[in-house]
mmCIF file of N, CA and C in Angstrom:
data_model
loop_
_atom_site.group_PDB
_atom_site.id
_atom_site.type_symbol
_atom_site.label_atom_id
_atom_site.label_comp_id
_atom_site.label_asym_id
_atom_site.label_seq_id
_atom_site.Cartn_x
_atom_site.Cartn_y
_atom_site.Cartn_z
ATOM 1 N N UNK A 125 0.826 -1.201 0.000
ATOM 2 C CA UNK A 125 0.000 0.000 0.000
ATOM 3 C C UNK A 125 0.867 1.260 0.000
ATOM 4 N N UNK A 126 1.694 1.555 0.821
ATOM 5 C CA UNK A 126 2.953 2.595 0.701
ATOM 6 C C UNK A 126 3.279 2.960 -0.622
ATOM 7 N N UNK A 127 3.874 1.153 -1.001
ATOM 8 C CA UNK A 127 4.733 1.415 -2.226
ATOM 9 C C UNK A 127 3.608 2.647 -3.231
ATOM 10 N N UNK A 128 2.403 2.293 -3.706
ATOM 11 C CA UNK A 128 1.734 3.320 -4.779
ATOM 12 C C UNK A 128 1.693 4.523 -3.701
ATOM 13 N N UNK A 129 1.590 5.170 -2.717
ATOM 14 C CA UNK A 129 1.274 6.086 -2.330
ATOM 15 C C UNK A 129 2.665 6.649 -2.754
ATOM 16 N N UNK A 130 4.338 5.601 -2.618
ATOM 17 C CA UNK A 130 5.356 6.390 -2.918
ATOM 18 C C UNK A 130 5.528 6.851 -4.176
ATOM 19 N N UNK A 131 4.919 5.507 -5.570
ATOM 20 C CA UNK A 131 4.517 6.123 -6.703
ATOM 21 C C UNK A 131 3.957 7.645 -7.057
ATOM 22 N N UNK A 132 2.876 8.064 -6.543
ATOM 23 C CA UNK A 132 1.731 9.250 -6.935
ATOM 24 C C UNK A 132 3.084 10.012 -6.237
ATOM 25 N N UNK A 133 3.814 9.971 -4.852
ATOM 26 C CA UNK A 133 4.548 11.092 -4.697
ATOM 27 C C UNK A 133 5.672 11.397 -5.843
ATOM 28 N N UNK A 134 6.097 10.061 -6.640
ATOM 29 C CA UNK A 134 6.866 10.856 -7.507
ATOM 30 C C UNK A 134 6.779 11.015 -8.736
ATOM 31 N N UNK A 135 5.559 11.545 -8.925
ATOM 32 C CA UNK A 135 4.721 12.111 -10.108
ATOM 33 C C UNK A 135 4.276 13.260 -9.725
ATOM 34 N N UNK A 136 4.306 13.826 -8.518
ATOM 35 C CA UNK A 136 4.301 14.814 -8.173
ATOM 36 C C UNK A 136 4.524 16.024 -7.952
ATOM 37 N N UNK A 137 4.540 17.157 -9.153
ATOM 38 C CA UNK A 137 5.111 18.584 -9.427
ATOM 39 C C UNK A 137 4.604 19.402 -8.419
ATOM 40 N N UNK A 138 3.443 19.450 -8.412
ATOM 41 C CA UNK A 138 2.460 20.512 -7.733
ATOM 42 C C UNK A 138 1.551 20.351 -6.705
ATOM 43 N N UNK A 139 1.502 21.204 -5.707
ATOM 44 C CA UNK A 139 0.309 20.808 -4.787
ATOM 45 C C UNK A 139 -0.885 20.834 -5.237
ATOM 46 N N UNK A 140 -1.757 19.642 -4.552
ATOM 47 C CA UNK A 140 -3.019 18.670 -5.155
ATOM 48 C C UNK A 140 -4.244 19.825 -6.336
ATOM 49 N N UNK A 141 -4.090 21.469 -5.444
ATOM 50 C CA UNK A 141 -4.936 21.860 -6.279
ATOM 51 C C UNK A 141 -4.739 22.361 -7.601
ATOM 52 N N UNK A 142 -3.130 22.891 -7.722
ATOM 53 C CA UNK A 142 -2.829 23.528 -8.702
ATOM 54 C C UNK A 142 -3.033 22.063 -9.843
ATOM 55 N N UNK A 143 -2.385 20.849 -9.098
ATOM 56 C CA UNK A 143 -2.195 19.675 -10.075
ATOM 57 C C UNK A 143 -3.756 19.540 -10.730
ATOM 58 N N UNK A 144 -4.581 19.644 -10.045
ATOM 59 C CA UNK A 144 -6.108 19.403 -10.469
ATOM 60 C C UNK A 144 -6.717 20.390 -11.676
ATOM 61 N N UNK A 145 -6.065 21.362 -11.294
ATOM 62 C CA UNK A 145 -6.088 22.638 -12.491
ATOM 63 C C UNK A 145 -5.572 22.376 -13.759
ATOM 64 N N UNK A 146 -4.260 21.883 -13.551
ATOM 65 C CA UNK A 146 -3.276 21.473 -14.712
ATOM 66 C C UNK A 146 -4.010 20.547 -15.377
ATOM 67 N N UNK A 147 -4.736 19.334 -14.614
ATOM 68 C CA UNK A 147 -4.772 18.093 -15.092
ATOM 69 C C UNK A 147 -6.246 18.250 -15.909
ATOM 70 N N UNK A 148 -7.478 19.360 -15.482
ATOM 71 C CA UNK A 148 -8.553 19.801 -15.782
ATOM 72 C C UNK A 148 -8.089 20.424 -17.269
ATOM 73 N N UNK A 149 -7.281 21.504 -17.407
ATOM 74 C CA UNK A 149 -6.605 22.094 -18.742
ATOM 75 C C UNK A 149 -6.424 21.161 -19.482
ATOM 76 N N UNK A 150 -5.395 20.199 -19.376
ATOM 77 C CA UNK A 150 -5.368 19.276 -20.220
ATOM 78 C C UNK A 150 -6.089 18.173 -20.319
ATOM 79 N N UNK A 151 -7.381 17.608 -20.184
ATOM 80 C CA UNK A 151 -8.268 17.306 -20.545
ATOM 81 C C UNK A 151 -9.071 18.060 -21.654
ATOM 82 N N UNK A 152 -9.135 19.796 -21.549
ATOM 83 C CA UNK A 152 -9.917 20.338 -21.858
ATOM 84 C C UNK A 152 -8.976 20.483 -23.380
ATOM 85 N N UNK A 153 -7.499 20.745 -23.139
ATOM 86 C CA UNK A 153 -7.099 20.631 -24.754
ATOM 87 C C UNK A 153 -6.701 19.297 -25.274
ATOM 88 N N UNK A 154 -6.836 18.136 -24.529
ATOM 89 C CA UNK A 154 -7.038 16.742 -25.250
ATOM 90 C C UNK A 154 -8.234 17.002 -26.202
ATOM 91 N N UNK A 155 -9.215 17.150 -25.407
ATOM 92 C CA UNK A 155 -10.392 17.315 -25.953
ATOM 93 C C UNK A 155 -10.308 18.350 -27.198
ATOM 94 N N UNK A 156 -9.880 19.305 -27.585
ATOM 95 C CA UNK A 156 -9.924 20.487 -28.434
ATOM 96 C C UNK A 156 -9.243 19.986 -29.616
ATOM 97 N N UNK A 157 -7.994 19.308 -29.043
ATOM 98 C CA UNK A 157 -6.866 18.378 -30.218
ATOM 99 C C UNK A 157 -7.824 17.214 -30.978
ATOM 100 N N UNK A 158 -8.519 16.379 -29.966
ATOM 101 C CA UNK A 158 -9.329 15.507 -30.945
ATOM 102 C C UNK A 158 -10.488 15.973 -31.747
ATOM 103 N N UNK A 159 -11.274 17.099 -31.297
ATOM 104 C CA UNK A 159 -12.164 17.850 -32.065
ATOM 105 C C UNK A 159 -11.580 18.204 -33.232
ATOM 106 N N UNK A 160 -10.255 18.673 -33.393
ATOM 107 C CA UNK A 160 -9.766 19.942 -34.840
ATOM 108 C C UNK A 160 -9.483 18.558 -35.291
ATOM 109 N N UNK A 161 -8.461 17.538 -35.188
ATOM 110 C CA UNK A 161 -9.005 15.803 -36.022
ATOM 111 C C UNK A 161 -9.474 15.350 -36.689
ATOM 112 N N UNK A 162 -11.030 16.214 -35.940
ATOM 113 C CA UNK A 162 -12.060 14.809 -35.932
ATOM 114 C C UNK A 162 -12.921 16.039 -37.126
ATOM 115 N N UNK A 163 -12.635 17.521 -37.194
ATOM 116 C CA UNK A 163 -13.016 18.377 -37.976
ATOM 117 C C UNK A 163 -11.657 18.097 -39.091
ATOM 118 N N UNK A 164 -10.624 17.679 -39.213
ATOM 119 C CA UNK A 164 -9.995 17.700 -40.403
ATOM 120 C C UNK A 164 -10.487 16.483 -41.102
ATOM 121 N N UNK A 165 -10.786 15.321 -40.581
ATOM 122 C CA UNK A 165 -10.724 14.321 -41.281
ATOM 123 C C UNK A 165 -12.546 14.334 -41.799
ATOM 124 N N UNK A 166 -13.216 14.864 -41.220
ATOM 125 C CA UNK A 166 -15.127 15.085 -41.965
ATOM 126 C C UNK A 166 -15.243 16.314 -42.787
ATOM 127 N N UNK A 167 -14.027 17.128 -43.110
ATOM 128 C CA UNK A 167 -14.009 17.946 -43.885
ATOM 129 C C UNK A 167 -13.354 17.819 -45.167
ATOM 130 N N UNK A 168 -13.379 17.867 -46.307
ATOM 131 C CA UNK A 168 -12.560 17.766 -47.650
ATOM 132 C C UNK A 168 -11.689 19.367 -46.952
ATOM 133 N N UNK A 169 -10.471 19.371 -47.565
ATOM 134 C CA UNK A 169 -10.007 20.473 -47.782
ATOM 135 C C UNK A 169 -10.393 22.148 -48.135
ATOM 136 N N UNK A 170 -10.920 21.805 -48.980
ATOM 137 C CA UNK A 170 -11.656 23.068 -49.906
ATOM 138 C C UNK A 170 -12.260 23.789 -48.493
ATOM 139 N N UNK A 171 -12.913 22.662 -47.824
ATOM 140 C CA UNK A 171 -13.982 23.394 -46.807
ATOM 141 C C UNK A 171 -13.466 24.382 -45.917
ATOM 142 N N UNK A 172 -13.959 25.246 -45.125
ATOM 143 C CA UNK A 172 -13.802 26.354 -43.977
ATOM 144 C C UNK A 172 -12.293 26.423 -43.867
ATOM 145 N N UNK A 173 -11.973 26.995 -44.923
ATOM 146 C CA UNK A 173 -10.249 27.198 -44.891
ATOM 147 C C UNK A 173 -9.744 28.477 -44.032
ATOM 148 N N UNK A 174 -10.771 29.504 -43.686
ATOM 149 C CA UNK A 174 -10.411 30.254 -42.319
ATOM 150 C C UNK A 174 -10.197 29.519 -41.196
ATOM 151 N N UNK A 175 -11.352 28.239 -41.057
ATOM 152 C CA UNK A 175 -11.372 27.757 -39.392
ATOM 153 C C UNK A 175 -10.099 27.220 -39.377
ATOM 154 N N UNK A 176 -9.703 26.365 -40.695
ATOM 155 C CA UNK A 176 -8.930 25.739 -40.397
ATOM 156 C C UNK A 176 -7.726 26.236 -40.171
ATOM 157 N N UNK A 177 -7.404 27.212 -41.019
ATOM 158 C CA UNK A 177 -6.203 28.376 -40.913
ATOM 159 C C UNK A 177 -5.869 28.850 -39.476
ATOM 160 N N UNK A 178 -6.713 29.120 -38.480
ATOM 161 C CA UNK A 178 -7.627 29.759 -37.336
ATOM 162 C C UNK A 178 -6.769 28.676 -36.469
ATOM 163 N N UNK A 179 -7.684 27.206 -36.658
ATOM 164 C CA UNK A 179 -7.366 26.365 -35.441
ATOM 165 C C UNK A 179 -5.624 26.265 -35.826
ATOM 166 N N UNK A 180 -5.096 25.648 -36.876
ATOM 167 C CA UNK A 180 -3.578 25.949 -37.082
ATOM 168 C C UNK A 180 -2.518 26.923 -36.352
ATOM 169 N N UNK A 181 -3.307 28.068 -36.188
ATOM 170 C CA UNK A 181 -2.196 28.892 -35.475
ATOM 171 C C UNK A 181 -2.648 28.850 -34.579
ATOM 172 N N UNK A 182 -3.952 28.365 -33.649
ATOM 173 C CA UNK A 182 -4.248 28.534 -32.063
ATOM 174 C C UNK A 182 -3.224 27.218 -31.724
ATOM 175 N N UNK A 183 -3.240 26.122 -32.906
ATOM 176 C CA UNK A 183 -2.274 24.888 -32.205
ATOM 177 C C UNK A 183 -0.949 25.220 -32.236
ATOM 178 N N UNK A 184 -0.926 26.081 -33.298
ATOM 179 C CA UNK A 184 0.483 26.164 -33.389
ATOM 180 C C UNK A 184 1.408 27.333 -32.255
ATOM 181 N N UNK A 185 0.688 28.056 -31.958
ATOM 182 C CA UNK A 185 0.862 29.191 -30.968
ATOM 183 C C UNK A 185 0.946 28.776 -29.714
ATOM 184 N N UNK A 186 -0.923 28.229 -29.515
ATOM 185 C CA UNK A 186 -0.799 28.321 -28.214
ATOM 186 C C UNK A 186 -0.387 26.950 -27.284
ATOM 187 N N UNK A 187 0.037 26.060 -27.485
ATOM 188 C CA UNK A 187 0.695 25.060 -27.005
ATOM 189 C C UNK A 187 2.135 25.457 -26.422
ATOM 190 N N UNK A 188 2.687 26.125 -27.204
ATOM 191 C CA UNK A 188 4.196 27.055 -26.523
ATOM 192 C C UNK A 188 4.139 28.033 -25.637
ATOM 193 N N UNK A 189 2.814 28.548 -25.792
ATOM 194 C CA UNK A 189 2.479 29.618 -25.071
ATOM 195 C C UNK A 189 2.068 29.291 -23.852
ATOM 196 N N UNK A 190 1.458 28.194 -24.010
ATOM 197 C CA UNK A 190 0.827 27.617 -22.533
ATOM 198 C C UNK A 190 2.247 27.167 -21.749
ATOM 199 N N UNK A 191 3.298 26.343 -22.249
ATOM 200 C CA UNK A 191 4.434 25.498 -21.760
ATOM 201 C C UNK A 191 5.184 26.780 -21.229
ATOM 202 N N UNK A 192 5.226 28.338 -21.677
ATOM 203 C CA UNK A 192 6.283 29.301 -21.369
ATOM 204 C C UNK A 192 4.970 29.520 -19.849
ATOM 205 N N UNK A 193 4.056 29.925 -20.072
ATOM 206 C CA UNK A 193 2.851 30.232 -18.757
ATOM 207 C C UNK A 193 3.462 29.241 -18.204
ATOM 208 N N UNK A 194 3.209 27.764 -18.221
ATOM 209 C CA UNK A 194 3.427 27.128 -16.742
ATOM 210 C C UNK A 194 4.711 27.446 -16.363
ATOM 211 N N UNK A 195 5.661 27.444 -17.043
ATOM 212 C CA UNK A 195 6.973 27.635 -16.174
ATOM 213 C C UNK A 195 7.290 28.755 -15.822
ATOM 214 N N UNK A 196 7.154 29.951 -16.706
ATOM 215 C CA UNK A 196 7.203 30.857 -15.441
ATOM 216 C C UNK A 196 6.261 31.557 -14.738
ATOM 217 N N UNK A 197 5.268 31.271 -14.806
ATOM 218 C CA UNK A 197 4.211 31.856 -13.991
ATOM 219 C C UNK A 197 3.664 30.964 -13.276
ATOM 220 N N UNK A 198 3.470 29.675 -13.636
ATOM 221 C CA UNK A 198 3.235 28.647 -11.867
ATOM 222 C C UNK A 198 4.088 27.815 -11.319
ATOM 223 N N UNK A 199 5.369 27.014 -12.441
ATOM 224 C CA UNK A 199 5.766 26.560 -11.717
ATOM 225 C C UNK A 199 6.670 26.743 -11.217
ATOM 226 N N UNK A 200 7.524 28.140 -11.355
ATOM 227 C CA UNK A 200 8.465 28.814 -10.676
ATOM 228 C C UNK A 200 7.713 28.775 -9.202
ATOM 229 N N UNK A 201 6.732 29.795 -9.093
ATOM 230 C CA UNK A 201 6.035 29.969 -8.036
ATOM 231 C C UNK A 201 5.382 29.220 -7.085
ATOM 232 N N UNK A 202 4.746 28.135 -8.158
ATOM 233 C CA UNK A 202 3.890 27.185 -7.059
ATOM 234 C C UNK A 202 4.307 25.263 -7.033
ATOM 235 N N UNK A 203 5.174 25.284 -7.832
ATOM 236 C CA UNK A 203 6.037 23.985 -7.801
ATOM 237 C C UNK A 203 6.347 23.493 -6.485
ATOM 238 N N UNK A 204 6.562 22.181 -6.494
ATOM 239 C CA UNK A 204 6.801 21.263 -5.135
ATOM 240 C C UNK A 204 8.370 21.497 -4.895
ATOM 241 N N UNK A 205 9.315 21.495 -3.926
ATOM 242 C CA UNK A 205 10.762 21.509 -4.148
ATOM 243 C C UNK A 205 11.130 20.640 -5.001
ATOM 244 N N UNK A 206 12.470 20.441 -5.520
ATOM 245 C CA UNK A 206 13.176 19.505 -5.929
ATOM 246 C C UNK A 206 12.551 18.764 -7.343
ATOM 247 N N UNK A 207 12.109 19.442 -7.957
ATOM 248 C CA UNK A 207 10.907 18.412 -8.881
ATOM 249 C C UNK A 207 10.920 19.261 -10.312
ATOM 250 N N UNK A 208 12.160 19.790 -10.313
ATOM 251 C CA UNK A 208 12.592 20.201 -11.846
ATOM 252 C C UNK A 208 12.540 19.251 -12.721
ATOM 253 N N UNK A 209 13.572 18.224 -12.238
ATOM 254 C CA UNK A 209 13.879 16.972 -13.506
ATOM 255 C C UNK A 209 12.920 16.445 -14.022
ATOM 256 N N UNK A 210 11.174 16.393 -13.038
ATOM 257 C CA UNK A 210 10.091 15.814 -13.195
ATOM 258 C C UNK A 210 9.362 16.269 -14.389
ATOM 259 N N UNK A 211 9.294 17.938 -13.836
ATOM 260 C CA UNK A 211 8.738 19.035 -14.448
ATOM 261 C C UNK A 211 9.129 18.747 -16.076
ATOM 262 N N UNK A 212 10.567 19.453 -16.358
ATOM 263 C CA UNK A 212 11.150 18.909 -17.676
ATOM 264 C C UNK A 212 10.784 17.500 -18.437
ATOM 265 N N UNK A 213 10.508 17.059 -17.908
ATOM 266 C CA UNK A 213 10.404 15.118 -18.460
ATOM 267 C C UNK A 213 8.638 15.516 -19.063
ATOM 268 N N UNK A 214 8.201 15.692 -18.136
ATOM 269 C CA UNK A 214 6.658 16.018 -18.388
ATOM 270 C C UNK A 214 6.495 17.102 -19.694
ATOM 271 N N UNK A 215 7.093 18.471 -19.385
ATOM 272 C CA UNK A 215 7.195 18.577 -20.569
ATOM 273 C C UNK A 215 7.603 18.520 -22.024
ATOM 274 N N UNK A 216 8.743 17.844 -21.580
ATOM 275 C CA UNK A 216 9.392 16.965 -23.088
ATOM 276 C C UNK A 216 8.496 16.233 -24.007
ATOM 277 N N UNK A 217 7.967 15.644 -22.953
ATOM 278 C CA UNK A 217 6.945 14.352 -23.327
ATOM 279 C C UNK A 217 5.605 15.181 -23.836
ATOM 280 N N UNK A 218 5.246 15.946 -23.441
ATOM 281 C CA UNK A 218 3.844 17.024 -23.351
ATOM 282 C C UNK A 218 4.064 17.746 -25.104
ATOM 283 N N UNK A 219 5.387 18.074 -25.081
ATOM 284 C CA UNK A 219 5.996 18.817 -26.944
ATOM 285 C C UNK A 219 5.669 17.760 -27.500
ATOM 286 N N UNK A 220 6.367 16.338 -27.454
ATOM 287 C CA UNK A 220 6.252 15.263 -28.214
ATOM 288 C C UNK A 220 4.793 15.274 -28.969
ATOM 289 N N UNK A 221 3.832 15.219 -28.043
ATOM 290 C CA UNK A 221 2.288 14.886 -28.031
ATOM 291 C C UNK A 221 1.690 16.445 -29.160
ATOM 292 N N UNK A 222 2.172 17.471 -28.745
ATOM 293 C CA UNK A 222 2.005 18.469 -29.784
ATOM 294 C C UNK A 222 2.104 18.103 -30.562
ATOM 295 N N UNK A 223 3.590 18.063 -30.905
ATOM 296 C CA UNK A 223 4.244 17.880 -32.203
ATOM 297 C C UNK A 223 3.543 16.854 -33.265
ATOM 298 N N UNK A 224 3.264 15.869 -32.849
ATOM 299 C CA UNK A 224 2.344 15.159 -33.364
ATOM 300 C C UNK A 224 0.900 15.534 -33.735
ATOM 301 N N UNK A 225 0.588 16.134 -32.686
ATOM 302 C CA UNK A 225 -1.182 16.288 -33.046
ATOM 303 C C UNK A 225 -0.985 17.168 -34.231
ATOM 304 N N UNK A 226 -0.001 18.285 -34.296
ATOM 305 C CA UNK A 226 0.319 19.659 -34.995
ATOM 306 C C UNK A 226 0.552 18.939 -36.806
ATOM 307 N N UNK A 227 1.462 18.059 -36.358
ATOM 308 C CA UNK A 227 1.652 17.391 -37.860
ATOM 309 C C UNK A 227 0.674 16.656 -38.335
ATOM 310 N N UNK A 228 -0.319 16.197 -38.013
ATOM 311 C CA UNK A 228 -1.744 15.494 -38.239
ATOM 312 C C UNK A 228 -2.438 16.969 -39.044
ATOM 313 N N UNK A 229 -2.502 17.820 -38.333
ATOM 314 C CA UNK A 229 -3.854 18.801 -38.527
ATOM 315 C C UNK A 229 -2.986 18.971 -40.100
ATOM 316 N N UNK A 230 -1.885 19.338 -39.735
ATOM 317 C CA UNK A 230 -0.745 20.270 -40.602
ATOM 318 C C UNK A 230 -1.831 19.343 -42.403
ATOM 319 N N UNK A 231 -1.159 17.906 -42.060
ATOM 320 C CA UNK A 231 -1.135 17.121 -43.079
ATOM 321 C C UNK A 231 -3.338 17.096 -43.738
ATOM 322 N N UNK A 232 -3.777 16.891 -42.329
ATOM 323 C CA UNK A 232 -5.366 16.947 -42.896
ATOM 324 C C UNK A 232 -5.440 18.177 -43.629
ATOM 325 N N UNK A 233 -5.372 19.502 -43.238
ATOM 326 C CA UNK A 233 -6.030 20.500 -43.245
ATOM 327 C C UNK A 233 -5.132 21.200 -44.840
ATOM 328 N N UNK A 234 -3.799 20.858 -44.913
ATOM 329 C CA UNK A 234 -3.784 21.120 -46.485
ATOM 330 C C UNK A 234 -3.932 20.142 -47.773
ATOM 331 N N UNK A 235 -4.149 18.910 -47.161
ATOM 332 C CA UNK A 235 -4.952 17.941 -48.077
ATOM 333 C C UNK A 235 -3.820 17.130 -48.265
ATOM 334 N N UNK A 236 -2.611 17.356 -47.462
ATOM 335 C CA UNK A 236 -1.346 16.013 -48.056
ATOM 336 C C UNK A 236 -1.944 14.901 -47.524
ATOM 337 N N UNK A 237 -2.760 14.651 -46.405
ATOM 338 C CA UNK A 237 -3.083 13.572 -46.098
ATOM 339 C C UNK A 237 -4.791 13.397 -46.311
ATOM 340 N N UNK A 238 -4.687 12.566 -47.453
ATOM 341 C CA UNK A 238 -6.682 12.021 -48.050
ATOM 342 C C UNK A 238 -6.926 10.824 -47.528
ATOM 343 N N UNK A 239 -8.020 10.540 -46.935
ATOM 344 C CA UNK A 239 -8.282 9.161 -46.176
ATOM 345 C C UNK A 239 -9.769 9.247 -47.194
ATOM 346 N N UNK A 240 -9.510 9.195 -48.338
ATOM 347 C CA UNK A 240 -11.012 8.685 -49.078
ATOM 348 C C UNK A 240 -10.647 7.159 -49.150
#
């Protein structure tokens, strides 16, 4: 029983509420990433080439924008001690997951990628 309680402690960046915040956000842009997807792949190209233009630079923008916010505006401030190396790993891994979703839309939304 310890042992997982010692697990969750070392996954642990932030105190429980800020983590609940973080973990609420990213749900909310999981969710936003599979929507623009799930709108590239039921759309032909031709279609709503503003939205798509639109969602492109909100992915492309604001994913960096969010990663520069957490670090210096919460987790400088509201971070657990000692829990840099954590922090970094998380977000390494967090770009990875961009980077990917970003090259999906990239490929739906100018038509290199056709799933007829």
């Amino acid at each position: 029983m310890s042992e997982q309680r010692d697990d969750k402690k070392h996954f642990k960046i932030y105190p429980k509420e800020i983590q609940q915040l973080i973990i609420i956000f990213g749900l909310i842009a999981a969710t936003f990433a599979g929507a623009c997807v799930g709108f590239g792949i039921a759309t032909p190209r031709e279609c709503y080439p503003l939205t798509k233009k639109s969602i492109l630079i909100v992915w492309t923008l604001g994913v960096p924008v969010w990663f520069a916010i957490e670090f210096w505006f919460i987790y400088r401030k509201k971070s657990l001690p000692d829990t840099f190396e954590k922090f970094k790993h998380s977000q390494e891994l967090t770009s990875k997951i961009w980077l990917a979703v970003l090259g999906v839309l990239v490929l739906l939304y100018t038509g290199a990628m056709k799933l007829d």
